[in-house]
Amino acid sequence: MTISREIDPAAKADIEKFERMLELYLNGELEEDRFRIFRLNNGIYGQRQGGHNQMVRVKIPYGRLQPEQLEMLAYIAETYSRGWAHITTRQNIQLHFVQLENIPQVMRDLNSVGLTTREACGDTVRNITGCHLAGACPYEVLDISPWAEATFRHLLRNPYSQRLPRKFKINFSGCATDCGQAMFNDVGVIAVMRPREDGTVEPGFRVFFAGGLGANPHAAQALEEFTPREQLLPTIEAALRTFDHYGNRDNKLRARMKWLLDTMGVDELRERILKERKLLLAATTWAEGIPETVQQEGDGPAGVSTAVDPT
């Protein structure tokens, strides 16, 4: 299958590095543990069946797929896997029984249609999920799609996303129904409105932090009542940096952000995130304002009048 789209230079560098590390590993010049961490950060899991069988996890940010991407996934499944794929609860696509030697070409094929496996596994920022009705829900305050896209682009290959204490999950929902389940993520974002003094309303977000299921389940805590649109990305990065600074690196079983909440308490963790945001906003390197992706795509709500059940 041939796609004419040029591969992103950063993605090309990722693939070339994977090829070099793979060659070292296959030649016995790279330890198993080092290669395991490296391939996990690139979205590649070893399978329990042994040999060179690998599971490839492909990020589908906020679940939006283009037709050419779906066609490419089908092509890869038929050519390098077993003709089928799994859709995960975090809106990823997983392909099983891909041979290790074929991974670089699979990565090239994926990147030719704008898809990546980068940071789909490991102690990184995992795939950013979003409400399945984004851009179509009659109840949404904002279309969260461009915001999820902007967050995905900002955090992909971000220095703070590479060696976290544990995985970090982010979710977006367009209204209070919270189809995206913001309450059970490390950072959950829900679009909300607040009244202005002149009687109009301002769209923005309510950001939640340190939610999670599994062992020691926690509902996420509200960071503040209202986060302006222009402060959303620095708020998310501030939460990520706080987790990177203070998260438990000695015990992976107690390393998620919900455990940090237990250790510090809600008020102290909230204060540290807000302090980190203040430092970020004061930095001369921070690009202020609404992200370019949001400006280009727009984030106006669907305003559809037909009855749609958001659940």
mmCIF file of C-alpha atoms in Angstrom, residues 10-187:
data_model
loop_
_atom_site.group_PDB
_atom_site.id
_atom_site.type_symbol
_atom_site.label_atom_id
_atom_site.label_comp_id
_atom_site.label_asym_id
_atom_site.label_seq_id
_atom_site.Cartn_x
_atom_site.Cartn_y
_atom_site.Cartn_z
ATOM 1 C CA ALA A 10 10.687 13.695 14.230
ATOM 2 C CA ALA A 11 8.900 10.423 13.483
ATOM 3 C CA LYS A 12 11.552 9.537 10.904
ATOM 4 C CA ALA A 13 14.246 10.077 13.542
ATOM 5 C CA ASP A 14 12.305 7.861 15.970
ATOM 6 C CA ILE A 15 12.134 5.030 13.438
ATOM 7 C CA GLU A 16 15.804 5.301 12.525
ATOM 8 C CA LYS A 17 16.742 5.149 16.209
ATOM 9 C CA PHE A 18 14.503 2.103 16.669
ATOM 10 C CA GLU A 19 16.285 0.402 13.775
ATOM 11 C CA ARG A 20 19.687 1.094 15.319
ATOM 12 C CA MET A 21 18.623 -0.167 18.746
ATOM 13 C CA LEU A 22 16.992 -3.235 17.188
ATOM 14 C CA GLU A 23 20.165 -4.083 15.294
ATOM 15 C CA LEU A 24 22.219 -3.800 18.481
ATOM 16 C CA TYR A 25 19.738 -6.007 20.318
ATOM 17 C CA LEU A 26 19.621 -8.699 17.623
ATOM 18 C CA ASN A 27 23.432 -8.727 17.490
ATOM 19 C CA GLY A 28 23.617 -9.275 21.245
ATOM 20 C CA GLU A 29 25.151 -5.836 21.860
ATOM 21 C CA LEU A 30 22.196 -4.404 23.844
ATOM 22 C CA GLU A 31 20.910 -5.860 27.118
ATOM 23 C CA GLU A 32 17.371 -7.270 27.185
ATOM 24 C CA ASP A 33 16.211 -4.888 29.953
ATOM 25 C CA ARG A 34 17.434 -1.766 28.144
ATOM 26 C CA PHE A 35 15.806 -2.792 24.898
ATOM 27 C CA ARG A 36 12.580 -3.727 26.688
ATOM 28 C CA ILE A 37 12.223 -0.236 28.206
ATOM 29 C CA PHE A 38 13.067 1.355 24.862
ATOM 30 C CA ARG A 39 10.581 -0.685 22.816
ATOM 31 C CA LEU A 40 7.817 -0.172 25.406
ATOM 32 C CA ASN A 41 8.264 3.599 25.165
ATOM 33 C CA ASN A 42 7.808 3.136 21.431
ATOM 34 C CA GLY A 43 4.541 1.229 21.826
ATOM 35 C CA ILE A 44 5.891 -2.309 21.295
ATOM 36 C CA TYR A 45 5.097 -5.140 23.721
ATOM 37 C CA GLY A 46 6.748 -8.557 23.710
ATOM 38 C CA GLN A 47 4.189 -11.394 23.626
ATOM 39 C CA ARG A 48 4.187 -14.329 26.009
ATOM 40 C CA GLN A 49 4.229 -16.775 23.126
ATOM 41 C CA GLY A 50 7.977 -16.214 22.864
ATOM 42 C CA GLY A 51 10.122 -15.828 19.791
ATOM 43 C CA HIS A 52 9.953 -12.456 18.072
ATOM 44 C CA ASN A 53 6.176 -12.062 18.399
ATOM 45 C CA GLN A 54 5.268 -8.482 19.275
ATOM 46 C CA MET A 55 2.094 -6.557 20.010
ATOM 47 C CA VAL A 56 2.035 -3.114 18.367
ATOM 48 C CA ARG A 57 -0.111 -0.479 20.062
ATOM 49 C CA VAL A 58 -1.131 2.425 17.829
ATOM 50 C CA LYS A 59 -2.307 5.684 19.364
ATOM 51 C CA ILE A 60 -5.597 7.025 18.020
ATOM 52 C CA PRO A 61 -5.840 10.363 19.870
ATOM 53 C CA TYR A 62 -9.388 10.998 21.163
ATOM 54 C CA GLY A 63 -10.560 8.135 18.918
ATOM 55 C CA ARG A 64 -10.647 10.077 15.637
ATOM 56 C CA LEU A 65 -9.650 8.052 12.567
ATOM 57 C CA GLN A 66 -9.399 9.215 8.961
ATOM 58 C CA PRO A 67 -10.384 6.817 6.124
ATOM 59 C CA GLU A 68 -6.793 6.494 4.867
ATOM 60 C CA GLN A 69 -5.655 5.641 8.390
ATOM 61 C CA LEU A 70 -8.249 2.903 8.716
ATOM 62 C CA GLU A 71 -7.200 1.497 5.348
ATOM 63 C CA MET A 72 -3.561 1.484 6.434
ATOM 64 C CA LEU A 73 -4.395 -0.294 9.687
ATOM 65 C CA ALA A 74 -6.243 -2.966 7.682
ATOM 66 C CA TYR A 75 -3.269 -3.303 5.344
ATOM 67 C CA ILE A 76 -0.839 -3.722 8.254
ATOM 68 C CA ALA A 77 -3.132 -6.246 9.951
ATOM 69 C CA GLU A 78 -3.293 -8.339 6.778
ATOM 70 C CA THR A 79 0.395 -7.972 5.854
ATOM 71 C CA TYR A 80 2.224 -8.154 9.175
ATOM 72 C CA SER A 81 -0.308 -9.454 11.715
ATOM 73 C CA ARG A 82 -3.129 -12.025 11.535
ATOM 74 C CA GLY A 83 -5.729 -10.048 9.640
ATOM 75 C CA TRP A 84 -7.470 -8.527 12.657
ATOM 76 C CA ALA A 85 -6.867 -5.958 15.397
ATOM 77 C CA HIS A 86 -8.162 -5.026 18.839
ATOM 78 C CA ILE A 87 -9.732 -1.687 19.799
ATOM 79 C CA THR A 88 -8.810 -0.816 23.385
ATOM 80 C CA THR A 89 -10.687 1.040 26.105
ATOM 81 C CA ARG A 90 -8.268 3.961 25.643
ATOM 82 C CA GLN A 91 -9.030 4.300 21.941
ATOM 83 C CA ASN A 92 -5.862 2.568 20.754
ATOM 84 C CA ILE A 93 -5.545 -0.088 18.061
ATOM 85 C CA GLN A 94 -3.494 -3.183 18.923
ATOM 86 C CA LEU A 95 -1.969 -5.543 16.372
ATOM 87 C CA HIS A 96 -0.664 -8.906 17.557
ATOM 88 C CA PHE A 97 1.942 -11.388 16.293
ATOM 89 C CA VAL A 98 3.958 -8.764 14.418
ATOM 90 C CA GLN A 99 7.522 -10.003 14.014
ATOM 91 C CA LEU A 100 10.185 -7.859 15.652
ATOM 92 C CA GLU A 101 12.148 -7.499 12.399
ATOM 93 C CA ASN A 102 9.078 -5.958 10.717
ATOM 94 C CA ILE A 103 8.447 -3.279 13.349
ATOM 95 C CA PRO A 104 10.417 -0.455 11.637
ATOM 96 C CA GLN A 105 8.454 -0.909 8.397
ATOM 97 C CA VAL A 106 5.178 -1.028 10.321
ATOM 98 C CA MET A 107 6.171 2.240 11.991
ATOM 99 C CA ARG A 108 6.913 3.800 8.599
ATOM 100 C CA ASP A 109 3.571 2.676 7.218
ATOM 101 C CA LEU A 110 1.759 4.102 10.238
ATOM 102 C CA ASN A 111 3.593 7.395 10.072
ATOM 103 C CA SER A 112 2.828 7.741 6.365
ATOM 104 C CA VAL A 113 -0.802 8.346 7.388
ATOM 105 C CA GLY A 114 -0.041 10.394 10.493
ATOM 106 C CA LEU A 115 -0.249 7.619 13.106
ATOM 107 C CA THR A 116 2.317 6.739 15.747
ATOM 108 C CA THR A 117 3.145 4.133 18.368
ATOM 109 C CA ARG A 118 5.381 6.565 20.271
ATOM 110 C CA GLU A 119 4.654 6.556 24.029
ATOM 111 C CA ALA A 120 1.682 4.187 23.655
ATOM 112 C CA CYS A 121 3.203 1.989 26.383
ATOM 113 C CA GLY A 122 5.698 2.366 29.202
ATOM 114 C CA ASP A 123 5.964 5.068 31.860
ATOM 115 C CA THR A 124 4.829 7.830 29.542
ATOM 116 C CA VAL A 125 1.790 9.955 28.726
ATOM 117 C CA ARG A 126 -0.551 7.362 27.240
ATOM 118 C CA ASN A 127 -3.073 7.934 24.468
ATOM 119 C CA ILE A 128 -5.264 10.946 25.163
ATOM 120 C CA THR A 129 -8.908 9.915 25.096
ATOM 121 C CA GLY A 130 -12.049 11.901 24.441
ATOM 122 C CA CYS A 131 -15.822 11.723 24.339
ATOM 123 C CA HIS A 132 -17.032 9.574 21.431
ATOM 124 C CA LEU A 133 -19.655 12.224 20.509
ATOM 125 C CA ALA A 134 -17.231 15.162 20.409
ATOM 126 C CA GLY A 135 -18.276 17.585 17.688
ATOM 127 C CA ALA A 136 -21.730 16.022 17.388
ATOM 128 C CA CYS A 137 -23.228 16.008 20.892
ATOM 129 C CA PRO A 138 -26.079 18.502 21.376
ATOM 130 C CA TYR A 139 -25.094 18.925 25.036
ATOM 131 C CA GLU A 140 -21.429 19.793 24.582
ATOM 132 C CA VAL A 141 -20.115 23.137 25.817
ATOM 133 C CA LEU A 142 -17.102 22.946 23.523
ATOM 134 C CA ASP A 143 -15.893 20.531 20.871
ATOM 135 C CA ILE A 144 -13.010 18.959 22.764
ATOM 136 C CA SER A 145 -11.449 17.415 19.619
ATOM 137 C CA PRO A 146 -9.010 20.261 18.815
ATOM 138 C CA TRP A 147 -8.086 20.569 22.500
ATOM 139 C CA ALA A 148 -7.291 16.871 22.742
ATOM 140 C CA GLU A 149 -5.296 17.153 19.512
ATOM 141 C CA ALA A 150 -3.370 20.179 20.816
ATOM 142 C CA THR A 151 -2.596 18.340 24.064
ATOM 143 C CA PHE A 152 -1.475 15.235 22.167
ATOM 144 C CA ARG A 153 0.886 17.288 19.983
ATOM 145 C CA HIS A 154 2.234 19.276 22.917
ATOM 146 C CA LEU A 155 3.070 16.244 25.058
ATOM 147 C CA LEU A 156 4.309 13.863 22.345
ATOM 148 C CA ARG A 157 8.114 13.674 22.734
ATOM 149 C CA ASN A 158 7.866 16.245 25.508
ATOM 150 C CA PRO A 159 10.886 15.855 27.840
ATOM 151 C CA TYR A 160 8.547 15.451 30.824
ATOM 152 C CA SER A 161 6.707 12.588 29.107
ATOM 153 C CA GLN A 162 9.644 10.215 28.697
ATOM 154 C CA ARG A 163 10.669 8.811 32.099
ATOM 155 C CA LEU A 164 7.727 9.261 34.420
ATOM 156 C CA PRO A 165 7.356 7.366 37.709
ATOM 157 C CA ARG A 166 4.457 5.503 36.082
ATOM 158 C CA LYS A 167 2.031 5.866 33.182
ATOM 159 C CA PHE A 168 -0.044 9.049 32.981
ATOM 160 C CA LYS A 169 -3.551 9.158 31.514
ATOM 161 C CA ILE A 170 -5.481 12.204 30.275
ATOM 162 C CA ASN A 171 -9.100 12.446 29.171
ATOM 163 C CA PHE A 172 -11.468 15.067 27.711
ATOM 164 C CA SER A 173 -15.244 15.384 27.979
ATOM 165 C CA GLY A 174 -17.385 18.019 26.286
ATOM 166 C CA CYS A 175 -20.098 18.365 28.925
ATOM 167 C CA ALA A 176 -21.046 17.434 32.496
ATOM 168 C CA THR A 177 -22.344 14.030 31.369
ATOM 169 C CA ASP A 178 -18.635 13.134 31.222
ATOM 170 C CA CYS A 179 -18.789 10.383 28.624
ATOM 171 C CA GLY A 180 -14.992 10.316 28.657
ATOM 172 C CA GLN A 181 -14.842 9.417 32.362
ATOM 173 C CA ALA A 182 -12.666 12.290 33.581
ATOM 174 C CA MET A 183 -13.121 11.104 37.161
ATOM 175 C CA PHE A 184 -10.895 8.066 36.608
ATOM 176 C CA ASN A 185 -7.860 9.612 34.941
ATOM 177 C CA ASP A 186 -4.664 11.226 36.177
ATOM 178 C CA VAL A 187 -5.938 14.407 34.546
#
